[in-house]
């Protein structure tokens, strides 16, 4: 993961801080501080950051076009 990708994940997760549990929030704060200091994350931290991103950002995005249901398109 490049520093640009890391910065993007942290930036996208900022909108979901209110939904995080206490332990997830503490972990995210650590990631945010390390990102601000331009530190690269180790493998374990990268996996945890990606997991948080999957849980909050990716899962909240719609899977398909909402108009498909309206017009009866079967896909």
PDB file of C-alpha atoms in Angstrom, residues 34-75:
ATOM      1  CA  UNK A  34       0.667   7.880  11.933  1.00  0.00           C
ATOM      2  CA  UNK A  35      -0.788   9.079   8.633  1.00  0.00           C
ATOM      3  CA  UNK A  36      -0.402  12.705   9.699  1.00  0.00           C
ATOM      4  CA  UNK A  37       3.253  12.047  10.554  1.00  0.00           C
ATOM      5  CA  UNK A  38       3.702  10.387   7.129  1.00  0.00           C
ATOM      6  CA  UNK A  39       4.654   7.056   8.673  1.00  0.00           C
ATOM      7  CA  UNK A  40       4.141   3.888   6.683  1.00  0.00           C
ATOM      8  CA  UNK A  41       2.046   1.229   8.367  1.00  0.00           C
ATOM      9  CA  UNK A  42       3.333  -2.284   8.967  1.00  0.00           C
ATOM     10  CA  UNK A  43       1.522  -5.300   7.503  1.00  0.00           C
ATOM     11  CA  UNK A  44      -0.688  -5.943  10.526  1.00  0.00           C
ATOM     12  CA  UNK A  45      -1.768  -2.304  10.754  1.00  0.00           C
ATOM     13  CA  UNK A  46      -2.456  -2.186   7.009  1.00  0.00           C
ATOM     14  CA  UNK A  47      -4.735  -5.209   7.302  1.00  0.00           C
ATOM     15  CA  UNK A  48      -6.603  -3.629  10.220  1.00  0.00           C
ATOM     16  CA  UNK A  49      -7.002  -0.337   8.351  1.00  0.00           C
ATOM     17  CA  UNK A  50      -8.298  -2.160   5.263  1.00  0.00           C
ATOM     18  CA  UNK A  51     -10.707  -4.157   7.431  1.00  0.00           C
ATOM     19  CA  UNK A  52     -12.086  -0.957   8.973  1.00  0.00           C
ATOM     20  CA  UNK A  53     -12.438   0.530   5.496  1.00  0.00           C
ATOM     21  CA  UNK A  54     -14.292  -2.564   4.249  1.00  0.00           C
ATOM     22  CA  UNK A  55     -16.583  -2.590   7.272  1.00  0.00           C
ATOM     23  CA  UNK A  56     -17.628   1.065   7.171  1.00  0.00           C
ATOM     24  CA  UNK A  57     -16.964   2.631   3.773  1.00  0.00           C
ATOM     25  CA  UNK A  58     -17.361  -0.204   1.283  1.00  0.00           C
ATOM     26  CA  UNK A  59     -20.347  -1.827   2.981  1.00  0.00           C
ATOM     27  CA  UNK A  60     -22.262   1.474   3.092  1.00  0.00           C
ATOM     28  CA  UNK A  61     -21.997   2.072  -0.653  1.00  0.00           C
ATOM     29  CA  UNK A  62     -24.837   0.810  -2.843  1.00  0.00           C
ATOM     30  CA  UNK A  63     -24.109  -2.403  -4.731  1.00  0.00           C
ATOM     31  CA  UNK A  64     -25.974  -1.587  -7.940  1.00  0.00           C
ATOM     32  CA  UNK A  65     -27.996   1.018  -9.713  1.00  0.00           C
ATOM     33  CA  UNK A  66     -31.108   1.867  -7.645  1.00  0.00           C
ATOM     34  CA  UNK A  67     -33.034   2.701 -10.808  1.00  0.00           C
ATOM     35  CA  UNK A  68     -32.860  -0.926 -11.968  1.00  0.00           C
ATOM     36  CA  UNK A  69     -35.555  -1.896  -9.440  1.00  0.00           C
ATOM     37  CA  UNK A  70     -37.730   0.994 -10.532  1.00  0.00           C
ATOM     38  CA  UNK A  71     -37.693   0.053 -14.195  1.00  0.00           C
ATOM     39  CA  UNK A  72     -37.870  -3.694 -13.606  1.00  0.00           C
ATOM     40  CA  UNK A  73     -34.482  -4.474 -15.100  1.00  0.00           C
ATOM     41  CA  UNK A  74     -33.367  -7.932 -14.144  1.00  0.00           C
ATOM     42  CA  UNK A  75     -29.642  -8.438 -13.921  1.00  0.00           C
TER      43      UNK A  75
END
